[in-house]
PDB file of C-alpha atoms in Angstrom:
ATOM      1  CA  GLY A 220      11.459  18.630  19.297  1.00 85.00           C
ATOM      2  CA  ALA A 221       9.543  15.404  19.935  1.00 93.00           C
ATOM      3  CA  SER A 222      10.159  12.849  22.655  1.00 95.00           C
ATOM      4  CA  ILE A 223      11.361   9.406  21.610  1.00 95.00           C
ATOM      5  CA  ALA A 224       7.914   8.008  22.445  1.00 95.00           C
ATOM      6  CA  GLU A 225       6.178  10.644  20.310  1.00 96.00           C
ATOM      7  CA  ALA A 226       8.607  10.071  17.436  1.00 96.00           C
ATOM      8  CA  ALA A 227       7.924   6.327  17.604  1.00 95.00           C
ATOM      9  CA  THR A 228       4.295   6.939  16.603  1.00 94.00           C
ATOM     10  CA  LEU A 229       5.303   8.417  13.255  1.00 96.00           C
ATOM     11  CA  PRO A 230       6.990   5.846  10.945  1.00 97.00           C
ATOM     12  CA  MET A 231       4.457   3.013  10.662  1.00 95.00           C
ATOM     13  CA  ASN A 232       1.349   5.186  10.655  1.00 95.00           C
ATOM     14  CA  GLY A 233       2.893   7.878   8.499  1.00 98.00           C
ATOM     15  CA  LEU A 234       4.138   5.418   5.896  1.00 98.00           C
ATOM     16  CA  THR A 235       0.745   3.694   5.911  1.00 98.00           C
ATOM     17  CA  ALA A 236      -0.966   7.044   5.303  1.00 98.00           C
ATOM     18  CA  LEU A 237       1.334   7.976   2.428  1.00 98.00           C
ATOM     19  CA  LEU A 238       1.077   4.542   0.813  1.00 98.00           C
ATOM     20  CA  GLY A 239      -2.720   4.497   1.010  1.00 98.00           C
ATOM     21  CA  LEU A 240      -2.950   7.956  -0.531  1.00 98.00           C
ATOM     22  CA  GLU A 241      -0.592   6.915  -3.316  1.00 98.00           C
ATOM     23  CA  LEU A 242      -2.613   3.778  -4.026  1.00 98.00           C
ATOM     24  CA  LEU A 243      -5.908   5.689  -4.079  1.00 98.00           C
ATOM     25  CA  ASN A 244      -4.315   8.052  -6.607  1.00 98.00           C
ATOM     26  CA  LEU A 245      -6.955  10.780  -6.214  1.00 98.00           C
ATOM     27  CA  THR A 246      -6.389  14.079  -7.993  1.00 98.00           C
ATOM     28  CA  ALA A 247      -6.652  17.526  -6.417  1.00 98.00           C
ATOM     29  CA  GLY A 248     -10.286  18.478  -5.888  1.00 98.00           C
ATOM     30  CA  ALA A 249     -11.430  14.887  -5.377  1.00 98.00           C
ATOM     31  CA  THR A 250     -13.322  13.832  -2.256  1.00 98.00           C
ATOM     32  CA  LEU A 251     -11.788  11.462   0.281  1.00 98.00           C
ATOM     33  CA  ALA A 252     -13.735   9.990   3.168  1.00 98.00           C
ATOM     34  CA  VAL A 253     -11.742   8.741   6.151  1.00 98.00           C
ATOM     35  CA  THR A 254     -13.111   6.274   8.683  1.00 97.00           C
ATOM     36  CA  GLY A 255     -11.802   6.236  12.238  1.00 95.00           C
ATOM     37  CA  GLY A 256     -11.300   9.994  12.062  1.00 96.00           C
ATOM     38  CA  ALA A 257     -10.075  10.435  15.645  1.00 96.00           C
ATOM     39  CA  GLY A 258      -7.521   7.623  15.449  1.00 93.00           C
ATOM     40  CA  LEU A 259      -3.799   8.086  14.969  1.00 93.00           C
ATOM     41  CA  LEU A 260      -3.647   6.807  11.395  1.00 95.00           C
ATOM     42  CA  ALA A 261      -6.531   9.052  10.339  1.00 97.00           C
ATOM     43  CA  SER A 262      -4.850  12.003  12.062  1.00 97.00           C
ATOM     44  CA  TYR A 263      -1.991  11.559   9.559  1.00 97.00           C
ATOM     45  CA  VAL A 264      -4.155  10.718   6.532  1.00 98.00           C
ATOM     46  CA  ILE A 265      -6.336  13.833   6.860  1.00 98.00           C
ATOM     47  CA  PRO A 266      -3.631  16.548   6.778  1.00 98.00           C
ATOM     48  CA  LEU A 267      -1.564  14.676   4.173  1.00 98.00           C
ATOM     49  CA  ALA A 268      -4.669  14.416   1.970  1.00 98.00           C
ATOM     50  CA  LYS A 269      -5.439  18.113   2.455  1.00 98.00           C
ATOM     51  CA  GLN A 270      -1.904  18.978   1.337  1.00 97.00           C
ATOM     52  CA  ARG A 271      -2.637  17.060  -1.861  1.00 97.00           C
ATOM     53  CA  GLY A 272      -5.680  19.243  -2.521  1.00 98.00           C
ATOM     54  CA  LEU A 273      -8.324  16.699  -1.543  1.00 98.00           C
ATOM     55  CA  HIS A 274     -11.660  17.564   0.057  1.00 98.00           C
ATOM     56  CA  VAL A 275     -11.738  15.422   3.217  1.00 98.00           C
ATOM     57  CA  LEU A 276     -14.748  14.139   5.129  1.00 98.00           C
ATOM     58  CA  ALA A 277     -14.122  12.058   8.231  1.00 98.00           C
ATOM     59  CA  ASP A 278     -16.226  10.316  10.838  1.00 98.00           C
ATOM     60  CA  ALA A 279     -16.174  10.975  14.563  1.00 96.00           C
ATOM     61  CA  ASN A 280     -18.383  10.688  17.573  1.00 94.00           C
ATOM     62  CA  GLU A 281     -19.705  13.966  18.929  1.00 94.00           C
ATOM     63  CA  GLY A 282     -16.973  14.252  21.554  1.00 94.00           C
ATOM     64  CA  ASP A 283     -14.184  13.914  18.958  1.00 96.00           C
ATOM     65  CA  ALA A 284     -15.601  16.196  16.239  1.00 97.00           C
ATOM     66  CA  ASP A 285     -13.420  19.192  17.172  1.00 97.00           C
ATOM     67  CA  LEU A 286     -10.336  16.979  17.362  1.00 97.00           C
ATOM     68  CA  VAL A 287     -10.995  15.636  13.851  1.00 97.00           C
ATOM     69  CA  ARG A 288     -11.555  19.172  12.544  1.00 98.00           C
ATOM     70  CA  SER A 289      -8.183  20.133  14.063  1.00 97.00           C
ATOM     71  CA  PHE A 290      -6.539  17.578  11.752  1.00 98.00           C
ATOM     72  CA  GLY A 291      -7.985  19.490   8.790  1.00 98.00           C
ATOM     73  CA  ALA A 292     -11.192  17.617   7.925  1.00 98.00           C
ATOM     74  CA  ASP A 293     -13.542  19.772   5.845  1.00 98.00           C
ATOM     75  CA  ALA A 294     -16.573  17.990   7.279  1.00 98.00           C
ATOM     76  CA  VAL A 295     -17.171  15.612  10.166  1.00 98.00           C
ATOM     77  CA  LEU A 296     -19.883  12.994   9.772  1.00 98.00           C
ATOM     78  CA  PRO A 297     -21.408  10.707  12.401  1.00 96.00           C
ATOM     79  CA  ARG A 298     -19.433   7.610  13.253  1.00 93.00           C
ATOM     80  CA  GLY A 299     -20.976   4.160  13.051  1.00 87.00           C
ATOM     81  CA  GLU A 300     -23.212   2.155  10.782  1.00 85.00           C
ATOM     82  CA  GLY A 301     -24.777   5.243   9.225  1.00 92.00           C
ATOM     83  CA  PHE A 302     -21.458   6.599   7.905  1.00 95.00           C
ATOM     84  CA  ALA A 303     -21.955   5.431   4.311  1.00 97.00           C
ATOM     85  CA  ASP A 304     -25.492   6.846   4.265  1.00 97.00           C
ATOM     86  CA  ALA A 305     -24.229  10.149   5.698  1.00 96.00           C
ATOM     87  CA  LEU A 306     -21.660  10.250   2.896  1.00 97.00           C
ATOM     88  CA  ARG A 307     -24.401   9.744   0.300  1.00 97.00           C
ATOM     89  CA  ASP A 308     -26.517  12.460   1.929  1.00 97.00           C
ATOM     90  CA  ARG A 309     -23.575  14.851   1.609  1.00 97.00           C
ATOM     91  CA  LEU A 310     -22.292  13.524  -1.730  1.00 98.00           C
ATOM     92  CA  PRO A 311     -25.200  11.986  -3.691  1.00 97.00           C
ATOM     93  CA  LEU A 312     -22.851  10.237  -6.143  1.00 97.00           C
ATOM     94  CA  GLY A 313     -20.557   9.084  -3.332  1.00 98.00           C
ATOM     95  CA  ALA A 314     -16.998   9.930  -2.342  1.00 98.00           C
ATOM     96  CA  ASP A 315     -14.230   9.427  -4.888  1.00 98.00           C
ATOM     97  CA  GLY A 316     -12.352   7.329  -2.373  1.00 98.00           C
ATOM     98  CA  VAL A 317     -12.360   6.046   1.188  1.00 98.00           C
ATOM     99  CA  PHE A 318      -9.341   5.466   3.407  1.00 98.00           C
ATOM    100  CA  ASP A 319     -10.732   2.881   5.808  1.00 97.00           C
ATOM    101  CA  THR A 320      -8.546   3.304   8.900  1.00 95.00           C
ATOM    102  CA  ALA A 321     -11.296   1.889  11.142  1.00 93.00           C
ATOM    103  CA  VAL A 322     -11.411  -1.427   9.253  1.00 92.00           C
ATOM    104  CA  LEU A 323     -15.122  -1.136   8.471  1.00 93.00           C
ATOM    105  CA  GLY A 324     -14.713  -3.002   5.179  1.00 94.00           C
ATOM    106  CA  ARG A 325     -17.672  -3.620   2.918  1.00 95.00           C
ATOM    107  CA  SER A 326     -20.071  -1.556   5.023  1.00 94.00           C
ATOM    108  CA  VAL A 327     -18.575   1.677   3.596  1.00 96.00           C
ATOM    109  CA  LEU A 328     -18.703   0.646  -0.080  1.00 97.00           C
ATOM    110  CA  ARG A 329     -22.154   2.159  -0.626  1.00 96.00           C
ATOM    111  CA  GLY A 330     -20.651   5.562   0.289  1.00 97.00           C
ATOM    112  CA  ILE A 331     -18.192   5.377  -2.629  1.00 98.00           C
ATOM    113  CA  ARG A 332     -19.034   6.470  -6.170  1.00 98.00           C
ATOM    114  CA  THR A 333     -19.129   3.950  -9.015  1.00 98.00           C
ATOM    115  CA  ASP A 334     -15.538   3.224 -10.138  1.00 98.00           C
ATOM    116  CA  GLY A 335     -14.175   4.886  -6.986  1.00 98.00           C
ATOM    117  CA  ALA A 336     -11.577   3.339  -4.685  1.00 98.00           C
ATOM    118  CA  ILE A 337     -11.058   2.179  -1.124  1.00 98.00           C
ATOM    119  CA  ALA A 338      -7.759   1.814   0.723  1.00 98.00           C
ATOM    120  CA  VAL A 339      -7.967  -0.928   3.339  1.00 97.00           C
ATOM    121  CA  VAL A 340      -5.548  -1.684   6.154  1.00 95.00           C
ATOM    122  CA  ARG A 341      -4.982  -5.031   7.868  1.00 86.00           C
ATOM    123  CA  SER A 342      -7.093  -7.194   5.592  1.00 85.00           C
ATOM    124  CA  TRP A 343      -9.777  -7.582   2.955  1.00 91.00           C
ATOM    125  CA  ASP A 344     -11.952 -10.622   2.363  1.00 88.00           C
ATOM    126  CA  GLY A 345     -10.458 -11.048  -1.117  1.00 84.00           C
ATOM    127  CA  GLY A 346     -13.725 -10.697  -2.960  1.00 87.00           C
ATOM    128  CA  ALA A 347     -14.402  -8.129  -5.654  1.00 90.00           C
ATOM    129  CA  ALA A 348     -16.102  -4.898  -4.639  1.00 94.00           C
ATOM    130  CA  GLU A 349     -19.357  -3.751  -6.176  1.00 93.00           C
ATOM    131  CA  ARG A 350     -19.861  -1.161  -8.946  1.00 97.00           C
ATOM    132  CA  GLY A 351     -16.267  -1.281 -10.173  1.00 97.00           C
ATOM    133  CA  ILE A 352     -14.833   0.049  -6.907  1.00 98.00           C
ATOM    134  CA  ARG A 353     -11.089  -0.569  -6.735  1.00 97.00           C
ATOM    135  CA  VAL A 354      -9.814  -2.165  -3.510  1.00 97.00           C
ATOM    136  CA  GLU A 355      -6.273  -1.148  -2.603  1.00 97.00           C
ATOM    137  CA  GLN A 356      -4.692  -3.158   0.181  1.00 96.00           C
ATOM    138  CA  VAL A 357      -2.191  -1.069   2.142  1.00 98.00           C
ATOM    139  CA  TRP A 358       0.776  -3.165   3.260  1.00 97.00           C
ATOM    140  CA  VAL A 359       3.229  -0.878   5.039  1.00 97.00           C
ATOM    141  CA  ARG A 360       5.958  -3.526   4.878  1.00 97.00           C
ATOM    142  CA  THR A 361       6.293  -2.760   1.147  1.00 97.00           C
ATOM    143  CA  VAL A 362       7.498   0.801   1.844  1.00 98.00           C
ATOM    144  CA  LEU A 363       9.600   0.445   4.996  1.00 96.00           C
ATOM    145  CA  GLU A 364      12.698   1.623   3.144  1.00 96.00           C
ATOM    146  CA  ARG A 365      11.132   4.762   1.634  1.00 97.00           C
ATOM    147  CA  THR A 366      13.520   7.146   3.381  1.00 97.00           C
ATOM    148  CA  ASP A 367      12.238   9.998   1.206  1.00 98.00           C
ATOM    149  CA  TRP A 368       8.789   9.465   2.707  1.00 98.00           C
ATOM    150  CA  LEU A 369      10.233   9.214   6.220  1.00 97.00           C
ATOM    151  CA  ASP A 370      12.009  12.518   5.661  1.00 97.00           C
ATOM    152  CA  GLU A 371       8.758  14.103   4.426  1.00 97.00           C
ATOM    153  CA  LEU A 372       6.956  12.829   7.523  1.00 98.00           C
ATOM    154  CA  ARG A 373       9.708  14.111   9.821  1.00 97.00           C
ATOM    155  CA  ALA A 374       9.432  17.562   8.242  1.00 97.00           C
ATOM    156  CA  GLN A 375       5.624  17.573   8.511  1.00 96.00           C
ATOM    157  CA  ALA A 376       5.763  16.597  12.187  1.00 97.00           C
ATOM    158  CA  GLY A 377       8.529  19.103  12.843  1.00 95.00           C
ATOM    159  CA  HIS A 378       6.356  21.884  11.457  1.00 95.00           C
ATOM    160  CA  GLY A 379       3.384  20.744  13.566  1.00 94.00           C
ATOM    161  CA  ARG A 380       1.320  19.549  10.593  1.00 95.00           C
ATOM    162  CA  LEU A 381       1.158  16.014  11.996  1.00 96.00           C
ATOM    163  CA  GLN A 382       0.204  15.512  15.638  1.00 94.00           C
ATOM    164  CA  LEU A 383       2.340  12.905  17.392  1.00 96.00           C
ATOM    165  CA  ARG A 384       0.027  11.332  19.977  1.00 95.00           C
ATOM    166  CA  VAL A 385       0.945   8.761  22.606  1.00 95.00           C
ATOM    167  CA  ALA A 386      -1.996   7.013  24.275  1.00 93.00           C
ATOM    168  CA  ALA A 387       0.064   4.904  26.695  1.00 93.00           C
ATOM    169  CA  GLU A 388       3.645   3.982  27.492  1.00 96.00           C
ATOM    170  CA  LEU A 389       3.991   0.475  28.902  1.00 96.00           C
ATOM    171  CA  PRO A 390       7.089  -1.467  30.024  1.00 97.00           C
ATOM    172  CA  ALA A 391       8.184  -4.532  28.057  1.00 96.00           C
ATOM    173  CA  ASP A 392       6.667  -6.915  30.614  1.00 97.00           C
ATOM    174  CA  ARG A 393       3.242  -5.454  29.726  1.00 97.00           C
ATOM    175  CA  ALA A 394       3.667  -5.882  25.958  1.00 95.00           C
ATOM    176  CA  ALA A 395       0.581  -8.084  25.714  1.00 96.00           C
ATOM    177  CA  GLU A 396      -1.493  -5.292  27.250  1.00 94.00           C
ATOM    178  CA  ALA A 397      -0.126  -2.800  24.693  1.00 92.00           C
ATOM    179  CA  HIS A 398      -1.162  -5.149  21.879  1.00 90.00           C
ATOM    180  CA  ARG A 399      -4.637  -5.608  23.409  1.00 92.00           C
ATOM    181  CA  LEU A 400      -5.103  -1.844  23.694  1.00 90.00           C
ATOM    182  CA  THR A 401      -4.069  -1.328  20.091  1.00 84.00           C
ATOM    183  CA  GLY A 402      -6.178  -4.217  18.803  1.00 81.00           C
ATOM    184  CA  ALA A 403      -9.287  -3.034  20.637  1.00 82.00           C
ATOM    185  CA  GLY A 404      -9.298   0.259  18.735  1.00 74.00           C
ATOM    186  CA  GLY A 405     -10.647   3.547  19.998  1.00 78.00           C
ATOM    187  CA  LEU A 406      -7.255   4.875  21.097  1.00 80.00           C
ATOM    188  CA  ARG A 407      -6.536   8.547  20.568  1.00 86.00           C
ATOM    189  CA  GLY A 408      -2.852   7.895  19.947  1.00 89.00           C
ATOM    190  CA  ARG A 409      -0.543   4.884  20.013  1.00 90.00           C
ATOM    191  CA  ALA A 410       0.144   2.470  22.859  1.00 93.00           C
ATOM    192  CA  LEU A 411       3.919   2.069  23.050  1.00 93.00           C
ATOM    193  CA  ILE A 412       6.194  -0.539  24.590  1.00 95.00           C
ATOM    194  CA  VAL A 413       9.095   1.232  26.289  1.00 94.00           C
ATOM    195  CA  PHE A 414      12.342  -0.693  26.846  1.00 92.00           C
TER     196      PHE A 414
END
């Protein structure tokens, strides 16, 4: 029931979400904080984490709080530099894990409990994290052939549990613009190149 453009938003982000959750390896009842709560990747991470029995806290600006709640977040915290402190205010020992879809990096570590974990996308500086926090780098290219995961994602989207969101559809001759939009962040969906 999805358009081709909508369907195109699912594989990379969905596989990234599933891989990060697998790497974090949190058990039901654990707390997961998600950065970039209004973004497309987070919109997949949140409901997939909820289905695994996790308690999910995500960040958002005031205007996106209802959107992030619609993904299934149990609590929405302020976005920005104070996110880790807001986590500690809510969870004095820290979250069990963070899925860092906003690429905030080390600035969120203080919001994670000792011996917790963080899933990072794109890159990490390579250094060890503090207090025994495990850093899990999420490389979607390692799971591109997980057809079982793709089938799970298709079913979730088909039942409306994952929201397929297109931020822009651009022709091939504007590919550079699509990459700039994506790289700049802040999109509420995916910028797509349409051939």
